[in-house]
């Protein structure tokens, strides 16, 4: 609108003595002086313009009762504004106000004030004088506390405070006794004060998207409450007093770890209404008795087979027989989980968790993580291709599933039939139940398949077994958790909150739920046992997206964190990239290249071509493993476990690796077709390195319950020493001979008698001596490998917003993927602009994770950068890198516990430069007491703790701990971020 047009409107309005004027969305930048003539106006709408200021003349419109200024660019109000004393409604939302003039309190007739979406961090003390206010909007501002100026506005009926930075509510909130609606969602509240009970007129309370872990019993006094929104918090229990809210019509506690089945809580789509409040509370309080049990009807049905066999079509047809097959059905990427329900003859509902596995070969070795016991399997074969290796699939299922029942389903596309030798297969695999045929295009045979599935899955041993209702409660709580995975200790806490207190029962339940496909808990894996994955599809799909990515494949398994931003750009992955990368590393699917921060290798995608290197055959130690059946992935897992010692970080390929440690080299090669792994070692510490290698391989072997293999020791007689392939003895048989006091054995090549003990000692350096003590030489080497591996695994990932130089990454990639004779490996780049350095013991990883979670909003909003000690390389570069880090750090945060104080590594390498920097360079030290400890005996005593040492965090309950973390993070922010 032009200025001339505006003047015409004003002139007409003055002439007509109009009382209402709408000038919204007119593109106005300024207001002319003539505005002062509109003295008859009672309602003025100037919303959605581009006003950055108001003229003094605005104070002349003293009859205004409603003034709309929303969605402009106002950063302040003119002093004359306070002359509008008849204003009853003032709309200032979506502007740029960072403060209010104290004089605003002269607008004493205000009933409704909208200040949403501004930049207010506080209100003037005089604000308390607006005593007639009934509705106050302050959402989407920067309020960190609920000021007393607000709680003294006792006539308020509606208060909007959502999307601020509130971490607590003051007891004085009790003064708002006329409140009917209170909006506090999307803040950082960890608890509610007992004084909330005095808001007896409250009808609607919005608390979703906070950090509440409990509700106060006093909530029972909110007797007029009709709607209570609590979704996306951390509630694991409900107070019995909540049942006294007899007027409650809506209770939304979805996405909380409460022990209530999701189908009772309501649809997963939060836009839809929650479940029935009476049904929710009835179920929760009906299953409180720990002694009660109920039969459980649920199981996992896994569909496996080669790619393109029709597994996805079968899964969808089982769920819905009317499903129309797609001409080009999209192949499953990784794993898809589908729920299917059927009614049993006893009338009870049976839930089947169908796991549809991608069939491409790249998935085969990773699928082994998810094949479980207490399950029914279907092996689908495409009869047109005749490419199904029945023996391999049935052997894998037998090996990993405790001989769970299997059905072979022949997918006879276009009615092409083929014969499967069922007699021979049943002779070797007694868990093979039936061989059935179908044509999914017309559903021929589908009814028989579904009938067979229902029969065999209903007869699994666990089905119908009465389970403690506590187990059912915990299972429901886990399924409702909004997070994708939690630590095992968090799982135990959740169990205890639901009255399941015995640790053995906790492990039994997690194993049970793992087999059902509800969650994943790999109890037999030394690393993964510390985590419970609540959303299996989330993790598996993300992992397979990396392994399936064309760029990663073209780079032979090499990828960077920049690549992961593209691969995991979906919203459900974007905020969790670091956690997903950790998951891949913990699944032994990738490793970080030593001395090349943020560059990773997925060994299953490495080149199949053997690396080019020379080898000295003289005086080698040789050992072989042969397997009755060899599962895929043994060597790639071994590569991940031993990657810190890969020679030049280059001598590695899909089926082999060369290690180099202390002038000793080891070559480990897998021949999958021969079902064999061969090891040879040369150099100064052959036996020690061989002991570490066999230890790592035995760990992998032990993860397969029924793996059958032999360890073969080469003969050392004079004849065999000169043969390229000497005769070999089974180590198991040699040990048996020693136990039976048979100290010699005949060589099948030379027929010489050979000393049994010398055969073993020539190759094997026993990790445990005869007196039962650990061999220190081997233990030291093993410990060194584990330390290097842990450093690689647990180092803090860089802030996802930090940009790496493309040229530097390109050079690094080129250097890593090529194999020049004398490679020049570049030093890792130093991270700049770091502000917070965290020092902690790796035994306290769980506490580090909690701190990182509470710091996350500040990292996002304040551009706060955080380091931890594993970001810095150990060894010769340590001093240089730590000095670089400290030069940029403003704050050092110490997570103090007995493990922290006992760590020689921290005491010798981290604390001295930190304490020196605090003295000489003004670095701020903040220490956090995790547990009771002897901190008084150390230099730490001189520094202020962020939390009282006599109340360490592990002594607090969940709500107290959350509040403590919030306070601690405020102190870190205050020290690190310029105010």
CSV table of C-alpha atoms in Angstrom, one decimal, residues 224-607:
chain,number,residue,atom,x,y,z
A,224,UNK,CA,-11.6,-29.6,38.2
A,225,UNK,CA,-8.9,-30.8,35.8
A,226,UNK,CA,-10.4,-32.1,32.6
A,227,UNK,CA,-7.3,-32.4,30.3
A,228,UNK,CA,-3.8,-33.4,31.2
A,229,UNK,CA,-1.2,-33.6,28.4
A,230,UNK,CA,2.0,-35.4,29.4
A,231,UNK,CA,3.3,-37.1,26.3
A,232,UNK,CA,7.0,-37.2,25.6
A,233,UNK,CA,8.3,-37.0,29.1
A,234,UNK,CA,10.1,-39.6,31.2
A,235,UNK,CA,7.3,-40.8,33.4
A,236,UNK,CA,7.6,-44.5,34.4
A,237,UNK,CA,4.9,-44.5,37.0
A,238,UNK,CA,1.7,-42.8,38.0
A,239,UNK,CA,0.7,-41.8,41.6
A,240,UNK,CA,-2.4,-43.6,43.0
A,241,UNK,CA,-3.8,-40.2,43.7
A,242,UNK,CA,-4.4,-39.5,40.0
A,243,UNK,CA,-7.5,-41.7,40.2
A,244,UNK,CA,-9.1,-39.0,42.4
A,245,UNK,CA,-9.3,-36.7,39.4
A,246,UNK,CA,-12.9,-37.6,38.7
A,247,UNK,CA,-13.5,-34.9,36.1
A,248,UNK,CA,-10.5,-36.0,34.0
A,249,UNK,CA,-11.6,-36.6,30.4
A,250,UNK,CA,-8.3,-36.6,28.6
A,251,UNK,CA,-5.0,-38.1,29.8
A,252,UNK,CA,-2.2,-38.2,27.2
A,253,UNK,CA,0.9,-40.1,28.5
A,254,UNK,CA,2.0,-41.5,25.2
A,255,UNK,CA,5.8,-41.8,24.5
A,256,UNK,CA,6.6,-42.2,28.2
A,257,UNK,CA,8.1,-45.4,29.6
A,258,UNK,CA,4.9,-46.3,31.5
A,259,UNK,CA,4.0,-50.0,31.7
A,260,UNK,CA,0.8,-49.7,29.7
A,261,UNK,CA,0.4,-51.3,26.2
A,262,UNK,CA,0.5,-48.7,23.3
A,263,UNK,CA,-2.9,-49.8,22.1
A,264,UNK,CA,-4.4,-48.6,25.3
A,265,UNK,CA,-2.5,-45.3,25.4
A,266,UNK,CA,-3.8,-44.4,22.0
A,267,UNK,CA,-2.6,-44.0,18.4
A,268,UNK,CA,1.1,-43.4,17.8
A,269,UNK,CA,0.1,-40.3,15.8
A,270,UNK,CA,0.0,-37.6,18.5
A,271,UNK,CA,-2.4,-35.5,16.3
A,272,UNK,CA,-5.0,-38.1,17.1
A,273,UNK,CA,-6.8,-38.3,20.4
A,274,UNK,CA,-5.3,-40.4,23.2
A,275,UNK,CA,-6.9,-43.5,24.6
A,276,UNK,CA,-9.7,-43.7,27.0
A,277,UNK,CA,-8.7,-42.3,30.4
A,278,UNK,CA,-10.6,-44.9,32.4
A,279,UNK,CA,-9.1,-47.7,30.4
A,280,UNK,CA,-5.6,-46.3,30.9
A,281,UNK,CA,-5.9,-45.9,34.6
A,282,UNK,CA,-7.8,-49.2,35.0
A,283,UNK,CA,-5.0,-51.2,33.3
A,284,UNK,CA,-2.2,-49.4,35.1
A,285,UNK,CA,-3.6,-50.0,38.6
A,286,UNK,CA,-5.0,-53.5,37.9
A,287,UNK,CA,-1.6,-55.0,37.2
A,288,UNK,CA,0.2,-53.7,40.3
A,289,UNK,CA,0.3,-57.1,42.2
A,290,UNK,CA,3.8,-58.6,41.6
A,291,UNK,CA,2.5,-62.1,42.3
A,292,UNK,CA,-0.1,-62.0,39.5
A,293,UNK,CA,0.6,-63.6,36.2
A,294,UNK,CA,-1.1,-63.7,32.8
A,295,UNK,CA,-0.6,-65.9,29.7
A,296,UNK,CA,1.5,-64.3,27.0
A,297,UNK,CA,0.8,-64.9,23.3
A,298,UNK,CA,3.5,-63.3,21.2
A,299,UNK,CA,6.4,-64.5,19.1
A,300,UNK,CA,8.8,-63.6,16.4
A,301,UNK,CA,8.5,-64.9,12.8
A,302,UNK,CA,11.6,-64.4,10.7
A,303,UNK,CA,11.5,-64.6,6.9
A,304,UNK,CA,14.9,-65.1,5.2
A,305,UNK,CA,16.2,-66.0,1.8
A,306,UNK,CA,18.0,-64.7,-1.2
A,307,UNK,CA,17.3,-61.2,-2.7
A,308,UNK,CA,14.2,-61.1,-4.9
A,309,UNK,CA,12.8,-64.4,-3.6
A,310,UNK,CA,9.5,-62.8,-2.6
A,311,UNK,CA,10.0,-62.4,1.2
A,312,UNK,CA,8.4,-58.9,1.4
A,313,UNK,CA,5.5,-60.0,-0.8
A,314,UNK,CA,4.9,-63.0,1.5
A,315,UNK,CA,5.1,-60.8,4.7
A,316,UNK,CA,2.5,-58.4,3.3
A,317,UNK,CA,0.2,-61.2,2.1
A,318,UNK,CA,0.3,-62.8,5.5
A,319,UNK,CA,-0.8,-59.6,7.1
A,320,UNK,CA,-3.4,-58.8,4.3
A,321,UNK,CA,-4.4,-61.4,1.8
A,322,UNK,CA,-6.0,-58.7,-0.4
A,323,UNK,CA,-2.6,-57.0,-0.9
A,324,UNK,CA,-1.9,-56.4,-4.6
A,325,UNK,CA,1.6,-57.5,-5.6
A,326,UNK,CA,3.6,-54.8,-7.2
A,327,UNK,CA,5.3,-55.5,-10.6
A,328,UNK,CA,8.6,-54.4,-9.2
A,329,UNK,CA,8.3,-54.9,-5.4
A,330,UNK,CA,10.9,-52.7,-3.7
A,331,UNK,CA,13.6,-54.8,-2.1
A,332,UNK,CA,13.8,-54.6,1.7
A,333,UNK,CA,16.7,-52.4,2.9
A,334,UNK,CA,18.0,-54.3,5.9
A,335,UNK,CA,15.0,-55.4,8.0
A,336,UNK,CA,11.3,-54.5,8.0
A,337,UNK,CA,9.2,-55.4,11.0
A,338,UNK,CA,5.4,-55.9,10.5
A,339,UNK,CA,2.8,-56.8,13.2
A,340,UNK,CA,0.3,-59.5,12.4
A,341,UNK,CA,-2.5,-60.6,14.8
A,342,UNK,CA,-4.6,-63.7,14.6
A,343,UNK,CA,-7.3,-65.1,16.9
A,344,UNK,CA,-6.5,-68.5,18.5
A,345,UNK,CA,-9.0,-71.3,19.1
A,346,UNK,CA,-9.2,-70.2,22.7
A,347,UNK,CA,-10.4,-66.8,21.6
A,348,UNK,CA,-7.1,-65.1,22.7
A,349,UNK,CA,-5.3,-62.7,20.4
A,350,UNK,CA,-1.9,-63.7,19.2
A,351,UNK,CA,0.7,-61.1,18.1
A,352,UNK,CA,3.3,-62.0,15.5
A,353,UNK,CA,6.3,-59.8,15.0
A,354,UNK,CA,7.2,-60.5,11.3
A,355,UNK,CA,10.8,-59.7,10.5
A,356,UNK,CA,11.4,-59.4,6.8
A,357,UNK,CA,15.1,-59.7,6.0
A,358,UNK,CA,16.7,-58.1,3.0
A,359,UNK,CA,18.3,-60.9,0.9
A,360,UNK,CA,21.3,-59.1,-0.7
A,361,UNK,CA,24.6,-60.8,0.2
A,362,UNK,CA,25.9,-57.6,1.9
A,363,UNK,CA,23.2,-58.2,4.6
A,364,UNK,CA,24.0,-61.9,5.3
A,365,UNK,CA,26.7,-61.4,7.9
A,366,UNK,CA,24.9,-58.6,9.7
A,367,UNK,CA,21.6,-60.5,9.8
A,368,UNK,CA,23.3,-62.9,12.2
A,369,UNK,CA,22.8,-60.3,15.0
A,370,UNK,CA,19.0,-60.6,14.7
A,371,UNK,CA,18.4,-64.3,14.3
A,372,UNK,CA,17.0,-65.3,17.7
A,373,UNK,CA,15.7,-68.2,19.7
A,374,UNK,CA,12.0,-68.7,20.6
A,375,UNK,CA,11.1,-67.9,17.0
A,376,UNK,CA,9.7,-69.5,13.8
A,377,UNK,CA,11.6,-69.2,10.6
A,378,UNK,CA,10.5,-69.3,7.0
A,379,UNK,CA,13.1,-69.8,4.2
A,380,UNK,CA,11.7,-68.4,1.0
A,381,UNK,CA,13.0,-69.8,-2.3
A,382,UNK,CA,12.2,-68.3,-5.8
A,383,UNK,CA,11.6,-71.5,-7.9
A,384,UNK,CA,12.4,-69.6,-11.1
A,385,UNK,CA,16.0,-68.7,-10.1
A,386,UNK,CA,17.0,-71.9,-8.3
A,387,UNK,CA,19.7,-70.0,-6.5
A,388,UNK,CA,18.8,-70.7,-2.9
A,389,UNK,CA,21.6,-72.3,-0.9
A,390,UNK,CA,19.3,-74.3,1.4
A,391,UNK,CA,22.2,-75.9,3.3
A,392,UNK,CA,23.8,-72.5,4.2
A,393,UNK,CA,20.5,-70.9,5.3
A,394,UNK,CA,19.4,-73.9,7.4
A,395,UNK,CA,22.9,-74.1,9.0
A,396,UNK,CA,22.9,-70.5,9.9
A,397,UNK,CA,19.4,-70.8,11.5
A,398,UNK,CA,20.5,-73.9,13.4
A,399,UNK,CA,23.7,-72.3,14.6
A,400,UNK,CA,22.1,-69.1,15.9
A,401,UNK,CA,18.5,-69.9,16.8
A,402,UNK,CA,18.8,-72.9,19.1
A,403,UNK,CA,17.2,-75.1,16.5
A,404,UNK,CA,14.0,-73.0,16.1
A,405,UNK,CA,11.5,-74.6,13.8
A,406,UNK,CA,11.8,-73.8,10.0
A,407,UNK,CA,9.3,-73.9,7.1
A,408,UNK,CA,10.6,-73.8,3.6
A,409,UNK,CA,8.3,-71.9,1.3
A,410,UNK,CA,8.7,-72.4,-2.4
A,411,UNK,CA,7.5,-69.2,-4.1
A,412,UNK,CA,6.3,-70.6,-7.5
A,413,UNK,CA,6.1,-67.5,-9.5
A,414,UNK,CA,4.3,-68.0,-12.8
A,415,UNK,CA,3.4,-71.5,-11.4
A,416,UNK,CA,6.9,-72.7,-12.1
A,417,UNK,CA,7.5,-75.7,-9.8
A,418,UNK,CA,10.7,-77.2,-8.6
A,419,UNK,CA,11.6,-80.1,-6.4
A,420,UNK,CA,13.4,-79.8,-3.1
A,421,UNK,CA,15.0,-82.9,-1.6
A,422,UNK,CA,13.1,-82.7,1.7
A,423,UNK,CA,14.1,-86.1,2.9
A,424,UNK,CA,17.8,-85.3,2.7
A,425,UNK,CA,17.4,-81.9,4.3
A,426,UNK,CA,15.2,-83.3,7.1
A,427,UNK,CA,17.8,-86.0,7.7
A,428,UNK,CA,20.4,-83.3,8.6
A,429,UNK,CA,18.0,-80.6,10.0
A,430,UNK,CA,15.5,-82.0,12.4
A,431,UNK,CA,14.1,-78.5,13.0
A,432,UNK,CA,12.8,-78.4,9.3
A,433,UNK,CA,9.0,-78.9,9.8
A,434,UNK,CA,7.4,-78.5,6.3
A,435,UNK,CA,8.0,-77.6,2.7
A,436,UNK,CA,5.1,-75.7,1.3
A,437,UNK,CA,4.4,-74.1,-2.1
A,438,UNK,CA,2.5,-70.9,-3.1
A,439,UNK,CA,1.9,-68.6,-5.9
A,440,UNK,CA,1.4,-65.2,-4.2
A,441,UNK,CA,-0.1,-63.7,-7.4
A,442,UNK,CA,-3.4,-65.7,-6.9
A,443,UNK,CA,-2.9,-66.7,-3.2
A,444,UNK,CA,-2.6,-70.4,-4.1
A,445,UNK,CA,-1.3,-72.2,-1.1
A,446,UNK,CA,-1.4,-69.0,1.1
A,447,UNK,CA,-4.1,-70.4,3.4
A,448,UNK,CA,-2.1,-73.5,4.1
A,449,UNK,CA,1.0,-71.4,4.8
A,450,UNK,CA,-0.8,-69.2,7.3
A,451,UNK,CA,-2.3,-72.3,8.9
A,452,UNK,CA,1.1,-73.8,9.3
A,453,UNK,CA,2.6,-70.6,10.7
A,454,UNK,CA,-0.2,-70.4,13.3
A,455,UNK,CA,0.3,-74.0,14.2
A,456,UNK,CA,4.1,-74.0,14.7
A,457,UNK,CA,4.3,-70.5,16.2
A,458,UNK,CA,1.5,-71.3,18.7
A,459,UNK,CA,3.5,-74.4,19.8
A,460,UNK,CA,6.7,-72.6,20.6
A,461,UNK,CA,7.7,-73.4,24.1
A,462,UNK,CA,7.2,-70.0,25.6
A,463,UNK,CA,3.8,-69.3,24.1
A,464,UNK,CA,0.9,-69.3,26.6
A,465,UNK,CA,3.3,-69.5,29.5
A,466,UNK,CA,2.0,-67.4,32.4
A,467,UNK,CA,4.3,-64.4,32.8
A,468,UNK,CA,4.6,-62.2,35.9
A,469,UNK,CA,2.4,-59.1,35.3
A,470,UNK,CA,5.5,-57.1,36.2
A,471,UNK,CA,7.2,-58.4,33.1
A,472,UNK,CA,4.2,-57.4,31.0
A,473,UNK,CA,4.4,-53.9,32.6
A,474,UNK,CA,8.1,-53.5,31.8
A,475,UNK,CA,7.6,-54.7,28.3
A,476,UNK,CA,4.8,-52.1,27.8
A,477,UNK,CA,7.0,-49.4,29.3
A,478,UNK,CA,9.9,-50.2,27.0
A,479,UNK,CA,7.6,-50.2,23.9
A,480,UNK,CA,6.3,-46.7,25.0
A,481,UNK,CA,9.7,-45.2,25.4
A,482,UNK,CA,10.3,-42.5,22.9
A,483,UNK,CA,14.0,-43.1,22.7
A,484,UNK,CA,15.6,-45.5,20.2
A,485,UNK,CA,18.0,-47.1,22.7
A,486,UNK,CA,18.9,-46.9,26.3
A,487,UNK,CA,21.8,-48.0,28.5
A,488,UNK,CA,21.4,-51.3,30.4
A,489,UNK,CA,21.5,-49.4,33.6
A,490,UNK,CA,18.6,-47.2,32.4
A,491,UNK,CA,16.8,-50.4,31.6
A,492,UNK,CA,17.4,-51.7,35.1
A,493,UNK,CA,16.2,-48.4,36.6
A,494,UNK,CA,13.0,-48.8,34.5
A,495,UNK,CA,12.5,-52.3,35.8
A,496,UNK,CA,13.0,-51.2,39.4
A,497,UNK,CA,10.4,-48.4,39.0
A,498,UNK,CA,8.0,-51.1,37.9
A,499,UNK,CA,8.8,-53.3,41.0
A,500,UNK,CA,11.0,-55.7,39.1
A,501,UNK,CA,14.1,-55.6,41.4
A,502,UNK,CA,16.0,-58.9,40.9
A,503,UNK,CA,18.8,-58.4,38.4
A,504,UNK,CA,18.6,-62.0,37.2
A,505,UNK,CA,15.0,-61.4,36.4
A,506,UNK,CA,15.9,-58.2,34.5
A,507,UNK,CA,18.3,-60.2,32.4
A,508,UNK,CA,15.8,-63.0,31.8
A,509,UNK,CA,13.2,-60.5,30.7
A,510,UNK,CA,15.6,-58.6,28.3
A,511,UNK,CA,16.6,-61.9,26.8
A,512,UNK,CA,12.9,-62.9,26.4
A,513,UNK,CA,12.0,-59.6,24.8
A,514,UNK,CA,15.1,-59.9,22.5
A,515,UNK,CA,13.8,-63.3,21.2
A,516,UNK,CA,10.3,-61.8,20.7
A,517,UNK,CA,11.7,-59.0,18.6
A,518,UNK,CA,10.4,-56.3,20.9
A,519,UNK,CA,13.8,-55.0,21.6
A,520,UNK,CA,17.5,-56.0,21.1
A,521,UNK,CA,19.8,-56.9,24.0
A,522,UNK,CA,23.0,-58.8,23.1
A,523,UNK,CA,23.9,-60.2,26.5
A,524,UNK,CA,26.7,-62.3,25.2
A,525,UNK,CA,28.6,-59.4,23.5
A,526,UNK,CA,31.1,-57.7,25.8
A,527,UNK,CA,30.2,-54.2,24.4
A,528,UNK,CA,26.6,-54.5,23.2
A,529,UNK,CA,25.4,-56.0,26.5
A,530,UNK,CA,25.6,-52.5,27.9
A,531,UNK,CA,22.8,-51.2,25.6
A,532,UNK,CA,19.1,-52.1,25.0
A,533,UNK,CA,17.9,-51.1,21.5
A,534,UNK,CA,14.2,-50.2,21.9
A,535,UNK,CA,13.5,-49.6,18.2
A,536,UNK,CA,15.3,-52.4,16.2
A,537,UNK,CA,14.1,-51.1,12.8
A,538,UNK,CA,15.6,-47.7,13.6
A,539,UNK,CA,19.1,-49.0,14.1
A,540,UNK,CA,19.1,-51.8,11.4
A,541,UNK,CA,17.7,-49.6,8.7
A,542,UNK,CA,20.2,-46.8,9.4
A,543,UNK,CA,23.1,-49.3,9.4
A,544,UNK,CA,22.0,-50.8,6.1
A,545,UNK,CA,21.6,-47.4,4.5
A,546,UNK,CA,25.4,-47.0,4.9
A,547,UNK,CA,26.3,-50.5,3.7
A,548,UNK,CA,24.0,-50.0,0.7
A,549,UNK,CA,25.2,-46.5,-0.3
A,550,UNK,CA,26.7,-46.4,-3.7
A,551,UNK,CA,29.4,-43.8,-2.7
A,552,UNK,CA,30.5,-46.0,0.2
A,553,UNK,CA,30.6,-49.0,-2.1
A,554,UNK,CA,32.6,-47.2,-4.7
A,555,UNK,CA,35.1,-46.1,-2.0
A,556,UNK,CA,35.4,-49.8,-1.0
A,557,UNK,CA,33.8,-49.3,2.4
A,558,UNK,CA,35.4,-45.9,3.2
A,559,UNK,CA,33.2,-43.1,4.4
A,560,UNK,CA,33.3,-39.9,6.4
A,561,UNK,CA,31.0,-38.1,8.8
A,562,UNK,CA,30.2,-35.7,5.9
A,563,UNK,CA,29.0,-38.8,3.9
A,564,UNK,CA,26.8,-39.7,6.9
A,565,UNK,CA,25.1,-36.3,6.8
A,566,UNK,CA,23.8,-37.2,3.4
A,567,UNK,CA,23.1,-40.8,4.1
A,568,UNK,CA,21.2,-40.1,7.4
A,569,UNK,CA,19.5,-36.8,6.4
A,570,UNK,CA,16.0,-38.0,7.3
A,571,UNK,CA,14.6,-36.3,10.4
A,572,UNK,CA,14.5,-39.6,12.4
A,573,UNK,CA,18.3,-40.0,11.9
A,574,UNK,CA,19.6,-36.4,11.7
A,575,UNK,CA,19.7,-35.7,15.4
A,576,UNK,CA,21.1,-39.2,16.2
A,577,UNK,CA,24.0,-39.5,13.7
A,578,UNK,CA,26.6,-39.8,16.4
A,579,UNK,CA,24.7,-42.5,18.3
A,580,UNK,CA,24.1,-44.5,15.1
A,581,UNK,CA,27.8,-44.4,14.2
A,582,UNK,CA,28.5,-45.6,17.7
A,583,UNK,CA,26.0,-48.4,17.1
A,584,UNK,CA,27.8,-49.4,13.9
A,585,UNK,CA,31.1,-49.5,15.6
A,586,UNK,CA,29.7,-51.5,18.5
A,587,UNK,CA,28.2,-54.0,16.1
A,588,UNK,CA,31.7,-54.4,14.7
A,589,UNK,CA,30.5,-53.2,11.3
A,590,UNK,CA,33.1,-50.4,10.9
A,591,UNK,CA,36.1,-48.8,12.6
A,592,UNK,CA,37.7,-45.4,12.6
A,593,UNK,CA,41.1,-45.3,10.8
A,594,UNK,CA,43.8,-44.6,13.2
A,595,UNK,CA,45.2,-41.0,13.0
A,596,UNK,CA,42.4,-40.1,10.6
A,597,UNK,CA,39.6,-38.6,12.7
A,598,UNK,CA,36.1,-39.0,11.3
A,599,UNK,CA,37.1,-41.4,8.4
A,600,UNK,CA,35.8,-44.9,8.8
A,601,UNK,CA,36.0,-48.3,7.1
A,602,UNK,CA,33.2,-50.9,6.7
A,603,UNK,CA,35.4,-54.0,6.2
A,604,UNK,CA,32.7,-56.1,4.5
A,605,UNK,CA,32.9,-53.7,1.6
A,606,UNK,CA,36.7,-53.8,1.3
A,607,UNK,CA,38.3,-54.9,-2.0
